[in-house]
């Protein structure tokens, strides 16, 4: 077995699985509450269950485990901090430790929410994390624990993931929400004071697998090259959907009250991954070209 992907029914996990199977890697995957519809067997796994994970390592004997499973509901993490710490921090540590003990490579997914968002430039891989909500706190604790438990983990840091869920090809994340709001002519409030480098799940999956293939470890930002706002992102989607007549409301992140605070500026510097792989990460426009057929459905 080449690759075991944890969280294979998530947006990123499903893209990692799809890309790897497309390259004829031997892949197995696990899911949490809903079994994905890949045409190969998948296994149920709660990543907090170390003995079940070890059984799966015995069963599949993978060369590398990619952990795409996490508690990603930012407000949910704020409401349930113990669960967030268990899933996002303590579980990855156990997974990484079990892999280290068996000589299996380990790839883990971080987040731009480890940053406080006060930087107005780009965050590179050496920037100091300072999370401002429980999701980022638990994810940062997971990154640190994985580095502690495994001798050479690959830690991939995307930002604002969106894309096409596999294998069912359903549009997921921000573009799906914007499309649905625009098509029903509902109000579309879009933040102008939040800055992000949106990461298309298919692009992150492909780049991650390239890093794996080339044997990289360490932390890598993977995102598009465009530092943009949800407002600009939404306007680009509106134009592609031909719905320019539907009004869009410029909104402010700081005016919305939610259980968890959001960082205002988390654009990622992608020069490290570009330099190592000798490629250029796409612009937002280039990434949107890739989802255009599904966007128009
Ligand atoms: N979404 C973003 O904007 C973003 C940005 C930066 C980084 N990231 C990171 O990227 C990674 C992938 O995120 P994503 O966007 O693909 O999120 P996602 O679609 O929510 O996928 C996460 C998966 O984890 C599973 N999961 C949750 N709790 C679990 C548990 N206890 N045991 C096993 N699996 C569990 C979920 O399954 P159930 O739904 O069945 O519980 C889900 O399939 C995560 O590490 C996330 O922190 C996300």
PDB file of N, CA, C and O in Angstrom, residues 3 25 64 66 105 107 154 207-216:
ATOM      1  N   UNK A   3      -0.401   4.614   0.082  1.00  0.00           N
ATOM      2  CA  UNK A   3      -0.910   5.801   0.763  1.00  0.00           C
ATOM      3  C   UNK A   3      -2.185   5.473   1.545  1.00  0.00           C
ATOM      4  O   UNK A   3      -3.100   4.850   0.997  1.00  0.00           O
ATOM      5  N   UNK A  25      -1.575   5.330  -7.821  1.00  0.00           N
ATOM      6  CA  UNK A  25      -1.022   4.938  -6.533  1.00  0.00           C
ATOM      7  C   UNK A  25      -1.996   3.935  -5.920  1.00  0.00           C
ATOM      8  O   UNK A  25      -3.205   3.984  -6.199  1.00  0.00           O
ATOM      9  N   UNK A  64       3.006   5.865   3.479  1.00  0.00           N
ATOM     10  CA  UNK A  64       2.758   7.189   4.059  1.00  0.00           C
ATOM     11  C   UNK A  64       1.291   7.315   4.467  1.00  0.00           C
ATOM     12  O   UNK A  64       0.400   6.807   3.775  1.00  0.00           O
ATOM     13  N   UNK A  66      -1.551  10.250   5.244  1.00  0.00           N
ATOM     14  CA  UNK A  66      -1.862  11.683   5.112  1.00  0.00           C
ATOM     15  C   UNK A  66      -3.098  11.961   5.960  1.00  0.00           C
ATOM     16  O   UNK A  66      -4.177  11.410   5.695  1.00  0.00           O
ATOM     17  N   UNK A 105       6.027   7.258   6.848  1.00  0.00           N
ATOM     18  CA  UNK A 105       6.034   8.713   6.684  1.00  0.00           C
ATOM     19  C   UNK A 105       4.670   9.286   7.096  1.00  0.00           C
ATOM     20  O   UNK A 105       3.647   8.594   6.996  1.00  0.00           O
ATOM     21  N   UNK A 107       2.111  12.822   6.900  1.00  0.00           N
ATOM     22  CA  UNK A 107       1.794  14.175   6.411  1.00  0.00           C
ATOM     23  C   UNK A 107       0.565  14.674   7.160  1.00  0.00           C
ATOM     24  O   UNK A 107      -0.432  13.955   7.289  1.00  0.00           O
ATOM     25  N   UNK A 154       5.730  15.862   7.158  1.00  0.00           N
ATOM     26  CA  UNK A 154       5.425  16.908   6.176  1.00  0.00           C
ATOM     27  C   UNK A 154       4.175  17.612   6.677  1.00  0.00           C
ATOM     28  O   UNK A 154       3.147  16.967   6.904  1.00  0.00           O
ATOM     29  N   UNK A 207      -0.361  19.245  -5.188  1.00  0.00           N
ATOM     30  CA  UNK A 207       0.934  19.792  -4.750  1.00  0.00           C
ATOM     31  C   UNK A 207       1.483  18.986  -3.577  1.00  0.00           C
ATOM     32  O   UNK A 207       2.683  18.679  -3.510  1.00  0.00           O
ATOM     33  N   UNK A 208       0.573  18.626  -2.670  1.00  0.00           N
ATOM     34  CA  UNK A 208       0.964  17.796  -1.516  1.00  0.00           C
ATOM     35  C   UNK A 208       1.575  16.467  -1.995  1.00  0.00           C
ATOM     36  O   UNK A 208       2.637  16.051  -1.516  1.00  0.00           O
ATOM     37  N   UNK A 209       0.921  15.843  -2.966  1.00  0.00           N
ATOM     38  CA  UNK A 209       1.428  14.553  -3.451  1.00  0.00           C
ATOM     39  C   UNK A 209       2.772  14.717  -4.162  1.00  0.00           C
ATOM     40  O   UNK A 209       3.624  13.840  -4.108  1.00  0.00           O
ATOM     41  N   UNK A 210       2.958  15.860  -4.798  1.00  0.00           N
ATOM     42  CA  UNK A 210       4.254  16.136  -5.435  1.00  0.00           C
ATOM     43  C   UNK A 210       5.358  16.258  -4.372  1.00  0.00           C
ATOM     44  O   UNK A 210       6.455  15.719  -4.536  1.00  0.00           O
ATOM     45  N   UNK A 211       5.036  16.936  -3.269  1.00  0.00           N
ATOM     46  CA  UNK A 211       6.014  17.052  -2.177  1.00  0.00           C
ATOM     47  C   UNK A 211       6.338  15.666  -1.617  1.00  0.00           C
ATOM     48  O   UNK A 211       7.492  15.352  -1.322  1.00  0.00           O
ATOM     49  N   UNK A 212       5.293  14.827  -1.476  1.00  0.00           N
ATOM     50  CA  UNK A 212       5.492  13.462  -0.975  1.00  0.00           C
ATOM     51  C   UNK A 212       6.397  12.690  -1.939  1.00  0.00           C
ATOM     52  O   UNK A 212       7.367  12.049  -1.532  1.00  0.00           O
ATOM     53  N   UNK A 213       6.078  12.770  -3.228  1.00  0.00           N
ATOM     54  CA  UNK A 213       6.849  12.045  -4.247  1.00  0.00           C
ATOM     55  C   UNK A 213       8.315  12.445  -4.202  1.00  0.00           C
ATOM     56  O   UNK A 213       9.207  11.612  -4.359  1.00  0.00           O
ATOM     57  N   UNK A 214       8.556  13.728  -3.979  1.00  0.00           N
ATOM     58  CA  UNK A 214       9.941  14.206  -3.990  1.00  0.00           C
ATOM     59  C   UNK A 214      10.605  14.107  -2.620  1.00  0.00           C
ATOM     60  O   UNK A 214      11.721  14.582  -2.431  1.00  0.00           O
ATOM     61  N   UNK A 215       9.890  13.497  -1.659  1.00  0.00           N
ATOM     62  CA  UNK A 215      10.506  13.178  -0.366  1.00  0.00           C
ATOM     63  C   UNK A 215      10.704  14.352   0.571  1.00  0.00           C
ATOM     64  O   UNK A 215      11.564  14.319   1.446  1.00  0.00           O
ATOM     65  N   UNK A 216       9.891  15.411   0.423  1.00  0.00           N
ATOM     66  CA  UNK A 216      10.058  16.578   1.303  1.00  0.00           C
ATOM     67  C   UNK A 216       9.444  16.348   2.681  1.00  0.00           C
ATOM     68  O   UNK A 216       8.418  15.669   2.817  1.00  0.00           O
TER      69      UNK A 216
END
